[in-house]
GROMACS .gro file of C-alpha atoms in nm:
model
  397
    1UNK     CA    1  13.393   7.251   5.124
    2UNK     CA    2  13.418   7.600   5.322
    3UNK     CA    3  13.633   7.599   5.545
    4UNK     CA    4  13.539   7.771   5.944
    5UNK     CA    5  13.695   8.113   6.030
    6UNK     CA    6  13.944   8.147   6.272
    7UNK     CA    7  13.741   8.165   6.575
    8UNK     CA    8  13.507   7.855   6.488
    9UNK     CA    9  13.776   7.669   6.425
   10UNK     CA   10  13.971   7.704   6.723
   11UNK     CA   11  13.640   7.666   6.923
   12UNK     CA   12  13.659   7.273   6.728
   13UNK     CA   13  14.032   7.251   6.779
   14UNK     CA   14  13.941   7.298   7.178
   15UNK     CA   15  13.624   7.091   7.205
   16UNK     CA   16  13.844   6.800   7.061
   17UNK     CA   17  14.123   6.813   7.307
   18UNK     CA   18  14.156   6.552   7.563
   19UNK     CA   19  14.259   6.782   7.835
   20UNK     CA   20  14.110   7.171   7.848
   21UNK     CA   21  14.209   7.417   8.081
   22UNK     CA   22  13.965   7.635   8.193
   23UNK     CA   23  13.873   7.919   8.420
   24UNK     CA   24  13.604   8.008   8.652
   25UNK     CA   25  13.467   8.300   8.742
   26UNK     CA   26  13.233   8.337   9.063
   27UNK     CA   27  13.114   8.685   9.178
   28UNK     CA   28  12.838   8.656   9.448
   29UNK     CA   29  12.570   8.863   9.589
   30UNK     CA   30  12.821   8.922   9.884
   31UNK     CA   31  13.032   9.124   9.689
   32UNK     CA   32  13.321   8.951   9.853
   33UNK     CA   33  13.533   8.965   9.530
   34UNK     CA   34  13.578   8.760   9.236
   35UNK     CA   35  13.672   8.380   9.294
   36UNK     CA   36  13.877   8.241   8.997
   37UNK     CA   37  13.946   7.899   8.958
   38UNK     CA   38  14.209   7.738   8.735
   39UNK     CA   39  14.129   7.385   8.650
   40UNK     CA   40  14.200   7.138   8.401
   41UNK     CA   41  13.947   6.897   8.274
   42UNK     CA   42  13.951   6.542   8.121
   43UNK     CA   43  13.601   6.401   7.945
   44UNK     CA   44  13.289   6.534   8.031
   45UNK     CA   45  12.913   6.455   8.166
   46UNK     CA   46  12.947   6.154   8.417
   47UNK     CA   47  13.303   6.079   8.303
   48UNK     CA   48  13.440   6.387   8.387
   49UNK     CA   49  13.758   6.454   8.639
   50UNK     CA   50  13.878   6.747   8.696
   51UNK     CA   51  14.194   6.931   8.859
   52UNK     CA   52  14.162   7.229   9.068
   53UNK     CA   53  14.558   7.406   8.973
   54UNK     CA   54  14.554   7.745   9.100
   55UNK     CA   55  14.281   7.938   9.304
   56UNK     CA   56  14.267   8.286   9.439
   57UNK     CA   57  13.949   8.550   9.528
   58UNK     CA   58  14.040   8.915   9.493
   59UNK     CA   59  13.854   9.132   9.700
   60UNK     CA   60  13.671   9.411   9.587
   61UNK     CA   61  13.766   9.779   9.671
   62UNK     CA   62  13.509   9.978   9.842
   63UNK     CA   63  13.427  10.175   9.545
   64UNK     CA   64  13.300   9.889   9.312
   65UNK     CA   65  13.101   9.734   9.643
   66UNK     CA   66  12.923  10.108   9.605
   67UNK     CA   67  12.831  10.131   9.229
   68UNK     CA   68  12.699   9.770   9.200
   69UNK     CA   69  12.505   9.819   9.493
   70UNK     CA   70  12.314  10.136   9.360
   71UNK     CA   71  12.137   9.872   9.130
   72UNK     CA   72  12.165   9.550   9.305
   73UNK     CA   73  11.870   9.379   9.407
   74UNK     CA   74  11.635   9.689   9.339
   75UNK     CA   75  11.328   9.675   9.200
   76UNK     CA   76  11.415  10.002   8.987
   77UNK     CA   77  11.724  10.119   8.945
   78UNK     CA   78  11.935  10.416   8.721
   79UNK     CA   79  11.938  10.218   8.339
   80UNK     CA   80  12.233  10.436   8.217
   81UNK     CA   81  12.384  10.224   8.563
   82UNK     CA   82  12.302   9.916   8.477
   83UNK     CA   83  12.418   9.975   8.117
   84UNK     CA   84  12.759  10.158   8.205
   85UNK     CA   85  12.834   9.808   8.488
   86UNK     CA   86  12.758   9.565   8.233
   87UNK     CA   87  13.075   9.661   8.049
   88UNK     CA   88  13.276   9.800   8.286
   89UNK     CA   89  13.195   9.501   8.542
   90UNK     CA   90  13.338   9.256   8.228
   91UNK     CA   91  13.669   9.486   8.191
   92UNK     CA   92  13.746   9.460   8.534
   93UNK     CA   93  13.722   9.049   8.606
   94UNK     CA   94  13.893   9.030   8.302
   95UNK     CA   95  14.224   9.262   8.481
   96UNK     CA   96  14.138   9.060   8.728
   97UNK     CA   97  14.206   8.706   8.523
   98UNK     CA   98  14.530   8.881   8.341
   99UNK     CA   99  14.650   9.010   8.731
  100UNK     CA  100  14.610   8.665   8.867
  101UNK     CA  101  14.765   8.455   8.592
  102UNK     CA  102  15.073   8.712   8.587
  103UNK     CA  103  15.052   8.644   8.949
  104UNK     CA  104  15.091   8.234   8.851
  105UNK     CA  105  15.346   8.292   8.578
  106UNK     CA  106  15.059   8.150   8.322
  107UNK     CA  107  15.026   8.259   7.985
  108UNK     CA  108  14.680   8.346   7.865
  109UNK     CA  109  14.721   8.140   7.571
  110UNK     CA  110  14.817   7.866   7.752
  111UNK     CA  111  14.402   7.887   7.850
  112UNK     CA  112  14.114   7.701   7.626
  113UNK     CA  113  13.810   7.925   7.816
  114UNK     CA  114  13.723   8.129   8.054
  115UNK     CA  115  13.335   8.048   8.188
  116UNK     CA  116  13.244   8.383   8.341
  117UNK     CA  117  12.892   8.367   8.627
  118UNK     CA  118  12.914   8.760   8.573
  119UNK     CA  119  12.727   8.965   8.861
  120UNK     CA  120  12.380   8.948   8.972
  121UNK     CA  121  12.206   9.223   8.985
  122UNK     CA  122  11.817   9.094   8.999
  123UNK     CA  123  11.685   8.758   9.023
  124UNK     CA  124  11.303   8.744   8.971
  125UNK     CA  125  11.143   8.375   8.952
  126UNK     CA  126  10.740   8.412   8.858
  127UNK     CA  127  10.708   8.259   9.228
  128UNK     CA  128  10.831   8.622   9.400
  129UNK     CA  129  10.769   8.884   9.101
  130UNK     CA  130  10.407   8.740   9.089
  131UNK     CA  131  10.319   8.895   8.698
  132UNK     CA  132  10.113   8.649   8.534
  133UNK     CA  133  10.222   8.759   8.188
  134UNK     CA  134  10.562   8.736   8.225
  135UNK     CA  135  10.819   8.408   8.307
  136UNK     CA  136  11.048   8.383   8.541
  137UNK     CA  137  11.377   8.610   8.482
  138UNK     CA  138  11.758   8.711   8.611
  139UNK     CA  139  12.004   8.935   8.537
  140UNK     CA  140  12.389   8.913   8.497
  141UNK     CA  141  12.613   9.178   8.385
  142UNK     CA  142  12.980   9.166   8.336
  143UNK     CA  143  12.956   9.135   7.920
  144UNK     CA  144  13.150   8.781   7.799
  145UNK     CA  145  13.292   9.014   7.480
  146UNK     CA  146  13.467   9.217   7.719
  147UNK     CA  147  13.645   8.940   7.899
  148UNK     CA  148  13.725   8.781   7.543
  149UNK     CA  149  13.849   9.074   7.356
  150UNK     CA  150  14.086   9.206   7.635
  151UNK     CA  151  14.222   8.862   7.751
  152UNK     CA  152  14.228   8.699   7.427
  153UNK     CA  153  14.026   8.375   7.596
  154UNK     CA  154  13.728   8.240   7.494
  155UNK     CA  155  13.494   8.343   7.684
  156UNK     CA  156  13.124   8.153   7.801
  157UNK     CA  157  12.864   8.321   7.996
  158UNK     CA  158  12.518   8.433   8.049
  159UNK     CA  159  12.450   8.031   8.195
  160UNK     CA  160  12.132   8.143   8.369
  161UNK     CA  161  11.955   8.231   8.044
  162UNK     CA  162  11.910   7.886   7.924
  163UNK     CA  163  11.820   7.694   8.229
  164UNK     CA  164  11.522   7.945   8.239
  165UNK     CA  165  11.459   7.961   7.854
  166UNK     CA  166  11.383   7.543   7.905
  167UNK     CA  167  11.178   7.586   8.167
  168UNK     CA  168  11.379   7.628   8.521
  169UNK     CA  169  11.414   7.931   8.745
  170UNK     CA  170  11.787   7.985   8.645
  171UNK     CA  171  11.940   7.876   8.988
  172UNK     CA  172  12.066   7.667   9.173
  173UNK     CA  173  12.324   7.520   8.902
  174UNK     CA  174  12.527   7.350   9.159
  175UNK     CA  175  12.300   7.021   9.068
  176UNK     CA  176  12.510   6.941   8.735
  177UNK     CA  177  12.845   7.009   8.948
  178UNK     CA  178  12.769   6.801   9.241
  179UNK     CA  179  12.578   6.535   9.039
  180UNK     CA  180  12.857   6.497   8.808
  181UNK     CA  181  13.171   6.523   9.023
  182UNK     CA  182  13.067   6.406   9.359
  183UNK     CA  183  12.800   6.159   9.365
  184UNK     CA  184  12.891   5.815   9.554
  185UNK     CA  185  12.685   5.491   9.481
  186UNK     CA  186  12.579   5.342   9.845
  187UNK     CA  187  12.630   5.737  10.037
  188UNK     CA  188  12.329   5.971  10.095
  189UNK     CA  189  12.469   6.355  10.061
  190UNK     CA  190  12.375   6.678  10.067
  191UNK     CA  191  12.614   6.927   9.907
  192UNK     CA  192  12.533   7.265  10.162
  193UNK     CA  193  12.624   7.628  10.027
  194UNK     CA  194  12.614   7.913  10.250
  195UNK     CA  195  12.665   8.197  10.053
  196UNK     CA  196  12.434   8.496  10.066
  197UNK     CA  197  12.160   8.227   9.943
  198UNK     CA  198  12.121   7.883  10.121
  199UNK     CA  199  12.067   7.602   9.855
  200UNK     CA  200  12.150   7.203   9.866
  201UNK     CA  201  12.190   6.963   9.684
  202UNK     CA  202  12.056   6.599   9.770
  203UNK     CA  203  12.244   6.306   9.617
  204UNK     CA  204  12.088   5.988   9.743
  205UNK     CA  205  12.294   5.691   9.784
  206UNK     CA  206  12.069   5.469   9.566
  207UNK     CA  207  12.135   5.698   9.269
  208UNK     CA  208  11.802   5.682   9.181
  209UNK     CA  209  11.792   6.028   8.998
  210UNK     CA  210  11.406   6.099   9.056
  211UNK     CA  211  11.532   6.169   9.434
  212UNK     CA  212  11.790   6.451   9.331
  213UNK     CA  213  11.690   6.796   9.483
  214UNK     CA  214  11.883   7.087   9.406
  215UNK     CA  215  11.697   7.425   9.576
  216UNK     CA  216  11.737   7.723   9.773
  217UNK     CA  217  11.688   7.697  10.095
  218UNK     CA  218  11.676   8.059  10.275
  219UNK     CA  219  11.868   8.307  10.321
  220UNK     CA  220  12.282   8.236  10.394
  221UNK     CA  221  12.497   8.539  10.486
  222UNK     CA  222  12.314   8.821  10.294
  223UNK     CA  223  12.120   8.955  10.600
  224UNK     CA  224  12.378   8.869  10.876
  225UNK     CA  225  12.618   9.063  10.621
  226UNK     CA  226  12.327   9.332  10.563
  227UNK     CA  227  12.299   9.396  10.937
  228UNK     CA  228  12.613   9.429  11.027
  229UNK     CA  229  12.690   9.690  10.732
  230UNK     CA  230  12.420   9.878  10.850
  231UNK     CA  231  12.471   9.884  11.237
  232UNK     CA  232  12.841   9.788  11.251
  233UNK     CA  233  13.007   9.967  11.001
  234UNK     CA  234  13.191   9.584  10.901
  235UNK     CA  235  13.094   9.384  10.618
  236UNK     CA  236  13.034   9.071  10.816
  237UNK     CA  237  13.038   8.922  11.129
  238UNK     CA  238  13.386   8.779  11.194
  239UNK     CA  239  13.415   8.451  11.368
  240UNK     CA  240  13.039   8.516  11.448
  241UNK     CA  241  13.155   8.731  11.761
  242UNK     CA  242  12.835   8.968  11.738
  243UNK     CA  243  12.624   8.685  11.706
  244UNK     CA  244  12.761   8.521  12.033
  245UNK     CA  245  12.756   8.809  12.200
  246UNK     CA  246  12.349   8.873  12.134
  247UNK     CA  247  12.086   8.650  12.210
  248UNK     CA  248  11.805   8.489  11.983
  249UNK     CA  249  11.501   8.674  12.002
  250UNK     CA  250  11.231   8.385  11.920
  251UNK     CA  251  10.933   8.676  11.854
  252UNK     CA  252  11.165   8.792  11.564
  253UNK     CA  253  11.279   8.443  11.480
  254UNK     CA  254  10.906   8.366  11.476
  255UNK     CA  255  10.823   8.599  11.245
  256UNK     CA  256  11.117   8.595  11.016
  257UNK     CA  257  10.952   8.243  10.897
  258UNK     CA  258  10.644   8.369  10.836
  259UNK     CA  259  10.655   8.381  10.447
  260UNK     CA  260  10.469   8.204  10.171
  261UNK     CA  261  10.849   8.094  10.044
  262UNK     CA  262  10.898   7.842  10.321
  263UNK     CA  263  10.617   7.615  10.193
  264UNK     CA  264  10.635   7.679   9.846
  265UNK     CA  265  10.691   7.406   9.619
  266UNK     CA  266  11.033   7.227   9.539
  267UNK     CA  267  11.277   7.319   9.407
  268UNK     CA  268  11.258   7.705   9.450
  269UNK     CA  269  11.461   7.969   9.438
  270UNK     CA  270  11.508   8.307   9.604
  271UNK     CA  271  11.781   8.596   9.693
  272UNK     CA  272  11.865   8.929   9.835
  273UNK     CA  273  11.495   9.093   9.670
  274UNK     CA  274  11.287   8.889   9.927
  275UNK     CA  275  11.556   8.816  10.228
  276UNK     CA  276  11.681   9.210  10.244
  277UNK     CA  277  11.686   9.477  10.571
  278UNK     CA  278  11.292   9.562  10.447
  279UNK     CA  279  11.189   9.202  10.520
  280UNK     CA  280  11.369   9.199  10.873
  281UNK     CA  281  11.202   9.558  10.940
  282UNK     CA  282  10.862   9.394  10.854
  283UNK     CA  283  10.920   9.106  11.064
  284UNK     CA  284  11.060   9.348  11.379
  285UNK     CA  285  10.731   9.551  11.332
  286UNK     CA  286  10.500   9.252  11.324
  287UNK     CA  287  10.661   9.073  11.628
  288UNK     CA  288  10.719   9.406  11.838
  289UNK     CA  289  11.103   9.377  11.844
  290UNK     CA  290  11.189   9.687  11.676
  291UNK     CA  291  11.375   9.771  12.012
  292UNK     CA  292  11.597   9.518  12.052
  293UNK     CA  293  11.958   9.557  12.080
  294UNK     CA  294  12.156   9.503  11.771
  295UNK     CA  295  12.387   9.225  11.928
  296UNK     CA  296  12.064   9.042  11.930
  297UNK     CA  297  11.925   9.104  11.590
  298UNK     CA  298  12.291   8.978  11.415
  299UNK     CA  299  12.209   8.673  11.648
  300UNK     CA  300  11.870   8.614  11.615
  301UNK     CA  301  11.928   8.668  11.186
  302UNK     CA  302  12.265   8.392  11.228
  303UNK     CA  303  11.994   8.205  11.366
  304UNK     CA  304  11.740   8.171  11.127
  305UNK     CA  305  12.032   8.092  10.870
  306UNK     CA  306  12.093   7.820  11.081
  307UNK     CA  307  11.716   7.702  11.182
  308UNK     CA  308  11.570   7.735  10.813
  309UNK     CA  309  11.846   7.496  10.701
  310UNK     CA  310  11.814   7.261  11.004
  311UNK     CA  311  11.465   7.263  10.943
  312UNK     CA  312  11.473   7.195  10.547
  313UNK     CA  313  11.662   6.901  10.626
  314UNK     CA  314  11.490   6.739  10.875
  315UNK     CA  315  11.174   6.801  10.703
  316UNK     CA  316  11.270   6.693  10.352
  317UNK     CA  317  11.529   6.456  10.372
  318UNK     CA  318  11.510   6.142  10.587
  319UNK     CA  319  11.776   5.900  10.529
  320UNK     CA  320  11.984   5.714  10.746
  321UNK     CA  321  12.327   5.705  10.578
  322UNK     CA  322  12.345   6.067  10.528
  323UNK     CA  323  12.670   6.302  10.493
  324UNK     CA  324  12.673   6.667  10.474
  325UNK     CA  325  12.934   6.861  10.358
  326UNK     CA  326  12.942   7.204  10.352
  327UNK     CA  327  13.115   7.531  10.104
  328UNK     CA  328  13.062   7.877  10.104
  329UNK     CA  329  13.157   8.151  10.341
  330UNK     CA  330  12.940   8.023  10.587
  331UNK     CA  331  13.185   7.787  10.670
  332UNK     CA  332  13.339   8.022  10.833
  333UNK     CA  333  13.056   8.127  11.052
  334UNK     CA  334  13.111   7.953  11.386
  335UNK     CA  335  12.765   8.010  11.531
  336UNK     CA  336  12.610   7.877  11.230
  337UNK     CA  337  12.836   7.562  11.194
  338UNK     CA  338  12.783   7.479  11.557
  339UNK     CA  339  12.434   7.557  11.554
  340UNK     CA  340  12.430   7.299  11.281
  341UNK     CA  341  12.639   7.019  11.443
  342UNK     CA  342  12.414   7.043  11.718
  343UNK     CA  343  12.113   6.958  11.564
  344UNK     CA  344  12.252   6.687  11.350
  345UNK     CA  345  12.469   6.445  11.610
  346UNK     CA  346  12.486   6.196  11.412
  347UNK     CA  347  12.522   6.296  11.083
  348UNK     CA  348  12.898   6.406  10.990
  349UNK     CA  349  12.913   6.738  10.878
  350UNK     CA  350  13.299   6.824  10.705
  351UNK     CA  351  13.348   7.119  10.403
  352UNK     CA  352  13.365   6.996  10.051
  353UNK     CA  353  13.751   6.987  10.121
  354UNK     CA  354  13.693   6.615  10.218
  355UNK     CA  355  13.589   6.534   9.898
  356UNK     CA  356  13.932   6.695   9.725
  357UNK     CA  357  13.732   7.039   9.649
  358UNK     CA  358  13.827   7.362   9.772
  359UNK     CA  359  13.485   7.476   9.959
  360UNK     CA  360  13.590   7.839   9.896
  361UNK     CA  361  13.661   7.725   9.500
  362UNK     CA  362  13.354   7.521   9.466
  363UNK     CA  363  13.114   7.744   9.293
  364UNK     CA  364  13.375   7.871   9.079
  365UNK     CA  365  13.484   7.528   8.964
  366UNK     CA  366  13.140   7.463   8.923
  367UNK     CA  367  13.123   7.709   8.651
  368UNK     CA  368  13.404   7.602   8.478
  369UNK     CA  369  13.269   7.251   8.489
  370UNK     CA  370  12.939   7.385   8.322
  371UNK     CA  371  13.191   7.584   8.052
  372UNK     CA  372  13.348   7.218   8.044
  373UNK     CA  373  13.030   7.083   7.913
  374UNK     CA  374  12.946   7.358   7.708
  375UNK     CA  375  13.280   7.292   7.489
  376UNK     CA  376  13.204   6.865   7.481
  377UNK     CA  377  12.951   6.743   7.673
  378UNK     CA  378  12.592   6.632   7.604
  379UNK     CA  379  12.258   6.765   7.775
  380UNK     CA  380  12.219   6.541   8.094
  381UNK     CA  381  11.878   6.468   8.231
  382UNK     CA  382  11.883   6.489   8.610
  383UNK     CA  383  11.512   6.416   8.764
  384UNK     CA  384  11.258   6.710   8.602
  385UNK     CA  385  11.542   6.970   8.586
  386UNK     CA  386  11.642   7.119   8.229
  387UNK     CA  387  11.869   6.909   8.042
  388UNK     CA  388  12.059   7.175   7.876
  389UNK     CA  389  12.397   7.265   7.760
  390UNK     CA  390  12.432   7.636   7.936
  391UNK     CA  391  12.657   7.958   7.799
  392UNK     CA  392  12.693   8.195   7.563
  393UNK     CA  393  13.027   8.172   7.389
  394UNK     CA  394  13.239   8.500   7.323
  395UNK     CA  395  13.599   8.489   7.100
  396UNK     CA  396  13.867   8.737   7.162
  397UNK     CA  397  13.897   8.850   6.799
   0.00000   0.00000   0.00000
């Protein structure tokens, strides 16, 4: 019998063990920094639990906010960029890994794998690129090999690729996380990221999996964050004081909804190509608002973060038992979170915290969960969404 090399054999010897521990790796379209998780898992698919050890997001300096923007979310960009990021993007989260396990006093071969999202730089579902003779498509760089070879980890990546290759749009991927670690028999919930993307996930309380909905919703931070880069000099809008001190402008808000996307078909997804400064200009020009103070424009944009998921909600999901609970950085935005509690007085709203995960953590445990699976679990059908094993698996030698 021949025997496996080296690297196939510890990939066995890891996929056998009762308890893995794994890391996560989250960069956004924010550009916050890179959110790594430590967790440990036991089982997998529906019997999975999981342990959330150690968590930390390092910002990014200035300088890598500048390169990956000069290809992010453009519909052409320099190739010699986009090929120079791919491997320099994968060199840098894995310093990043080595800095903050040095920073934990954990060895790095004390880790099974490391399940790396990498850094989008162009999502293009058929639904916005519109080219009949090609499929829907996205883009991560940050190469797995890089992370493997210089922290010695196993490393799985590139998930997108095969939710899309079976017939999906590559996002949203929370569905197999909050499906498999948070749904509760007799409680209607809906799982609520704000990150620069909106996107839910439903979980009714009847478990009856042909009422799962996992989709964008609109846009989340990215054009709050956009506008106040652009006007403000500051990379957000802290404690949502801009947006409080504006007012809504309903002609813009108006016309902000007035897109084919907000009717499509569910589930759908979307990002920074369609919700970017050139969509607000178009909607200032078409509702005569291109005057308007810039107070009110961060408000009137924190608004229709707020209104498109209100909206979605009410429109989509009727139940009466429902929960919401919320992750992302818009947790932190006051005038959205209000705006939300306002409109739903009888539904609690709380942050995934209440449900023993980290709502700052969640999408990078989510990835480890989805290396998790990768390593031992079995495709898991979930309503019409792929039932796929995702990742690309990299060894460090």
């Amino acid at each position: 019998m021949l025997s496996l090399n080296k690297n196939l054999q510890k990939l066995v010897d890891i996929a056998q063990k009762t308890t893995k521990t794994g890391i996560g790796l989250m960069s956004g379209t924010s550009l916050d920094g890179l959110d790594i998780a430590l967790c440990s898992f036991t089982g997998s698919g529906l019997q999975t639990s999981f342990k959330l050890l150690q968590f930390v997001t390092i910002p990014y300096p200035q300088s890598f906010k500048d390169e990956v923007q000069q290809v992010f979310a453009r519909k052409t960009a320099s190739l010699e960029q986009v090929t120079l990021l791919n491997a320099f993007i994968g060199n840098y989260h894995a310093e990043l890994v080595l800095e903050a396990l040095q920073s934990w006093n954990i060895a790095p071969d004390t880790v099974d794998f490391i399940a790396s999202h990498g850094q989008t730089i162009y999502h293009a579902p058929k639904r916005l690129h519109g080219q009949q003779n090609f499929p829907n498509a996205t883009l991560q760089i940050g190469d797995g090999d890089h992370i493997a070879i210089k922290t010695g980890i196993i490393t799985i990546s590139d998930f997108r690729q095969k939710h899309i290759a079976a017939g999906g749009e590559g996002a949203p991927l929370a569905l197999y996380g909050d499906v498999l670690l948070v749904s509760q028999p007799g409680q209607s919930r809906i799982l609520l990221n704000i990150g620069g993307i909106a996107n839910l996930t439903y979980l009714p309380g009847d478990s009856d999996a042909s009422k799962i909905l996992c989709t964008d919703i609109g846009p989340g931070n990215t054009l709050i964050d956009a506008a106040c880069r652009k006007y403000f000099d500051m990379p957000y809008d802290p404690d949502s004081a801009i947006a409080n001190r504006g007012n809504i402008n309903e002609a813009l808000l108006t016309a902000l909804f007035d897109h084919p996307f907000f009717t499509e078909q569910l589930p759908k997804t979307t990002g920074p190509e369609l919700f970017s400064l050139a969509y607000v200009e178009k909607a200032q020009t078409k509702s005569g608002t291109t005057n308007i103070s810039n107070d009110d424009l961060v408000s009137t944009l924190s608004a229709f973060t707020a209104t498109s998921i209100i909206n979605f909600i009410k429109t989509n999901i009727i139940v009466d038992d429902l929960n919401i609970f919320v992750s992302g950085g818009g947790t932190r935005n006051p005038f959205v979170m209000n705006h939300l509690k306002q409109a739903f007085t009888d539904t609690p709203i709380a942050d995934t915290g209440e449900l023993g995960i980290d709502p700052d953590a969640k999408e990078a445990i989510l990835f480890a969960l989805i290396g998790n699976e990768a390593l031992c679990g079995e495709p898991v059908a979930i309503g019409n969404n792929p039932a796929v094993l995702m990742g690309k698996f990299s060894f460090g030698g």
